[in-house]
Amino acid sequence: MDDQKKVTELYHTLHSHLPSEPALRVKTIQSLLVEKGLIQEATIDSWVQAYSEDIGPRRGAEVIAKAWLEPDFKQALLADAAQAVDELGLMGKAVGHLKAVENTDAVHNMVVCTLCSCYPFALLGIAPDWYKKAAYRSRAVREPRQVLREFGVELADEITVRVYDSTAELRYLVIPQRPAGTEDFTAAQLADLVTRNAMIGTQRELSVEVA
Amino acid sequence: MDGIHDLGGKQGFGPVAVDSEYHRMDDPIDAFGWTMNQTLRAPGLSIDWWRHIRELTPPVDYLTRPYFDQWVMTQLIAMLDTGVLTLEEVLTHQPIPLAEPVPAMSVADVLAANRAAGKRFDTPIAAAPRWEIGSSVLMRNASFSGHSRLPNYVLGKAGVITAQHGAHWFPDACAHGDERAEHLYTVEFTAAELWPQDAVENNLIYLDLWECYFVDA
């Protein structure tokens, strides 16, 4: 196809002209775009700061804590997660079609994107390296229990694993089970327990030690 | 497209590097790669065409170069393709400065851009959905040549529809400039259907798939 030919030729032309070492290559392109006036260095700093301090898994953790505390909110989240997070002021990158899936005693959910690395950025921030790499993307759909074991999760045979492959614009957020012994916890204390991996589904049991 | 990106079910990649993780953009490659891709949308660039450029990353690079280094190349090619930048400017490293440089973004601008990026991809169409929840469906058994979101590991496999999502923009068409929508469904597959050669496990796999990817089972 012409589209493919055009793109693969560009890759090869660029490959033979740009520095091979990744940091140097990226720096070269960055300076080119800065000199052209397409992007300002200050803009990069702003994105780093926003994703360091504001947009990240804490947002997802607060959604989970609220779902544990408020049954009505949990129902709303399960019915239409995109709308529920929008109402909390948390709408953002890649959560316009958010779906929440709930872990139970009988079901464990986990999320992957085998074709690229789709991820609910606005609620979980930048994806961890392993989520973007071939080992997780290839194996999560074929041998999820072995993958979970590598994360330290041992599942009884009778627990069903539901793997969500993010092939369209829907994004999935796992609602982990609320740990025992947290009946008196505040929303902020509960949110402290919720890890990013638990919301992707590569952790099942949450520790109450963190709070 | 039957490319290196279509990784589901492929074997030989070894253990998951479970400790290779960070929450923030600690690395300059990540910081620039993310920022460039969030701010420099080439005019008319669809997410589908962007993904197709990404899929065409040379296979060795796809598996070995840092993730955001690859995003930088993808976005650079998208910019070259739409004329935001010329190949000559890149190859000579002599950019022609814009008459009006793009202004810097503050953190507040970034947070506003994040909110605005919560886009929807559904759109009403005249056609009614062909299938309903509970319908058994059979995936086509040929991979598409261009961009597609039907992974190889479900080709020719049977599943059951568990959710309808209305019509969503159809990536296979939109990636190539033909903007149209089709009904989208979640389809459930059993591990035994997808991997009959493996030990049977109590696993279910869910994919979100467009109507023309399958037929009645």
XYZ file of C-alpha atoms in Angstrom, chain A residues 10 21 33-34 52 56 91 110 114 119 140 142 153-154 159 174 176 179-180 203:
20
model
C 10.730 7.754 5.815
C 21.892 6.489 20.271
C 11.631 21.642 16.955
C 12.616 24.189 19.592
C 4.648 14.458 38.553
C -1.061 10.124 38.107
C -12.075 13.639 32.816
C -6.437 -7.583 34.363
C -1.624 -6.237 22.838
C -3.783 3.139 28.965
C -1.099 -11.400 29.334
C -2.208 -16.291 26.695
C -0.024 -13.006 42.650
C -1.005 -16.650 43.216
C -10.884 -17.917 40.370
C -9.858 -2.503 37.760
C -9.659 -4.074 43.536
C -8.888 -5.001 52.274
C -10.269 -6.266 55.564
C -1.774 -6.952 41.995
